[in-house]
Amino acid sequence: MLITFSLIAIVHLISLSAAESAYGPIIKTDSYEISRSYVVRDISVGDMFKDSFIIKNLKDKQIKVSLAPSEEISKIISLESSGELIDSNNYTSVFFTISGIEAKGYSGNIEISGDIKDIIPVNITVVNESLNPKFLVDISSNKKEFTF
């Protein structure tokens, strides 16, 4: 039995999704780079989204950084690590999860301290409607009759 499937929209392999994402320009200094300068995202109530940024150490010595969400966003942002040691001329990826707990807007910062002192502004909007892309499936058979 041959069944032909045609998808009209692309379906993401992971069910975590959001409608919008913005990264901003890279934060560059003489001693470090951060791969994004802000986080802006819309997410549905009940959804979770895993996101990340990269901190690159441009110094000739190891650096230590601490990471924490500000109080305003601490209910919806959880960082996988609260601190990192970054070897000289190396980088680390910082992963965090955004949870759509309650429909409203959240604004705050991911605060970076230690040998680096910087912030990444965060603006998250949690909405009641689904932001998952809609897709249609067209199923047609080449056979007119089937025997069971």
GROMACS .gro file of C-alpha atoms in nm, residues 21-139:
model
  119
   21SER     CA    1   1.326   3.560   1.849
   22ALA     CA    2   1.580   3.838   1.849
   23TYR     CA    3   1.946   3.825   1.941
   24GLY     CA    4   2.078   4.174   1.890
   25PRO     CA    5   2.434   4.253   1.792
   26ILE     CA    6   2.734   4.083   1.951
   27ILE     CA    7   2.866   4.252   2.266
   28LYS     CA    8   3.238   4.311   2.195
   29THR     CA    9   3.511   4.433   2.430
   30ASP     CA   10   3.888   4.394   2.431
   31SER     CA   11   3.866   4.104   2.676
   32TYR     CA   12   3.543   3.919   2.588
   33GLU     CA   13   3.255   3.876   2.344
   34ILE     CA   14   2.895   3.775   2.414
   35SER     CA   15   2.707   3.633   2.116
   36ARG     CA   16   2.387   3.831   2.178
   37SER     CA   17   2.294   4.159   2.338
   38TYR     CA   18   1.933   4.084   2.431
   39VAL     CA   19   1.662   3.817   2.445
   40VAL     CA   20   1.318   3.897   2.307
   41ARG     CA   21   1.073   3.611   2.278
   42ASP     CA   22   0.702   3.528   2.271
   43ILE     CA   23   0.600   3.194   2.422
   44SER     CA   24   0.268   3.024   2.494
   45VAL     CA   25   0.144   2.940   2.843
   46GLY     CA   26   0.261   2.588   2.928
   47ASP     CA   27   0.543   2.585   2.670
   48MET     CA   28   0.915   2.575   2.742
   49PHE     CA   29   1.192   2.703   2.518
   50LYS     CA   30   1.561   2.622   2.552
   51ASP     CA   31   1.789   2.905   2.442
   52SER     CA   32   2.156   2.995   2.470
   53PHE     CA   33   2.433   3.244   2.419
   54ILE     CA   34   2.811   3.214   2.395
   55ILE     CA   35   3.071   3.393   2.607
   56LYS     CA   36   3.414   3.410   2.443
   57ASN     CA   37   3.723   3.482   2.655
   58LEU     CA   38   3.972   3.693   2.456
   59LYS     CA   39   4.220   3.720   2.745
   60ASP     CA   40   4.542   3.520   2.780
   61LYS     CA   41   4.427   3.387   3.117
   62GLN     CA   42   4.132   3.191   3.250
   63ILE     CA   43   3.829   3.390   3.365
   64LYS     CA   44   3.548   3.309   3.606
   65VAL     CA   45   3.193   3.430   3.544
   66SER     CA   46   2.877   3.402   3.751
   67LEU     CA   47   2.534   3.405   3.591
   68ALA     CA   48   2.190   3.481   3.735
   69PRO     CA   49   1.850   3.600   3.615
   70SER     CA   50   1.730   3.920   3.779
   71GLU     CA   51   1.443   3.887   4.026
   72GLU     CA   52   1.185   4.010   3.772
   73ILE     CA   53   1.244   3.711   3.541
   74SER     CA   54   1.363   3.448   3.789
   75LYS     CA   55   1.022   3.271   3.781
   76ILE     CA   56   1.041   3.203   3.406
   77ILE     CA   57   1.416   3.185   3.330
   78SER     CA   58   1.633   2.906   3.465
   79LEU     CA   59   2.001   2.884   3.382
   80GLU     CA   60   2.167   2.543   3.349
   81SER     CA   61   2.475   2.678   3.526
   82SER     CA   62   2.527   2.957   3.775
   83GLY     CA   63   2.896   2.994   3.690
   84GLU     CA   64   3.163   2.903   3.440
   85LEU     CA   65   3.540   2.892   3.414
   86ILE     CA   66   3.645   2.991   3.063
   87ASP     CA   67   3.998   2.908   2.955
   88SER     CA   68   4.211   3.168   2.777
   89ASN     CA   69   4.113   3.230   2.416
   90ASN     CA   70   3.823   2.988   2.450
   91TYR     CA   71   3.444   3.006   2.487
   92THR     CA   72   3.151   2.848   2.667
   93SER     CA   73   2.785   2.810   2.578
   94VAL     CA   74   2.536   2.923   2.839
   95PHE     CA   75   2.201   2.744   2.818
   96PHE     CA   76   1.880   2.865   2.976
   97THR     CA   77   1.516   2.761   2.969
   98ILE     CA   78   1.220   2.995   2.936
   99SER     CA   79   0.896   2.860   3.088
  100GLY     CA   80   0.556   2.999   2.995
  101ILE     CA   81   0.406   3.001   3.343
  102GLU     CA   82   0.155   3.286   3.343
  103ALA     CA   83   0.026   3.502   3.058
  104LYS     CA   84   0.188   3.845   3.094
  105GLY     CA   85   0.502   4.037   3.003
  106TYR     CA   86   0.830   3.985   3.184
  107SER     CA   87   1.132   4.219   3.167
  108GLY     CA   88   1.464   4.184   3.342
  109ASN     CA   89   1.825   4.086   3.282
  110ILE     CA   90   2.056   3.792   3.275
  111GLU     CA   91   2.333   3.929   3.495
  112ILE     CA   92   2.694   3.833   3.430
  113SER     CA   93   2.945   3.902   3.707
  114GLY     CA   94   3.294   3.799   3.813
  115ASP     CA   95   3.577   3.874   3.571
  116ILE     CA   96   3.310   3.997   3.328
  117LYS     CA   97   3.049   4.249   3.435
  118ASP     CA   98   2.765   4.281   3.185
  119ILE     CA   99   2.393   4.224   3.141
  120ILE     CA  100   2.172   4.078   2.872
  121PRO     CA  101   1.830   4.248   2.875
  122VAL     CA  102   1.539   4.002   2.856
  123ASN     CA  103   1.181   4.073   2.740
  124ILE     CA  104   0.948   3.773   2.738
  125THR     CA  105   0.579   3.782   2.652
  126VAL     CA  106   0.376   3.481   2.762
  127VAL     CA  107   0.046   3.449   2.573
  128ASN     CA  108  -0.263   3.229   2.610
  129GLU     CA  109  -0.287   3.130   2.243
  130SER     CA  110  -0.075   2.871   2.066
  131LEU     CA  111   0.225   3.003   1.874
  132ASN     CA  112   0.298   2.665   1.715
  133PRO     CA  113   0.292   2.680   1.335
  134LYS     CA  114  -0.015   2.528   1.175
  135PHE     CA  115   0.037   2.265   0.909
  136LEU     CA  116  -0.186   2.067   0.679
  137VAL     CA  117  -0.138   1.707   0.572
  138ASP     CA  118  -0.277   1.590   0.239
  139ILE     CA  119  -0.309   1.212   0.226
   0.00000   0.00000   0.00000
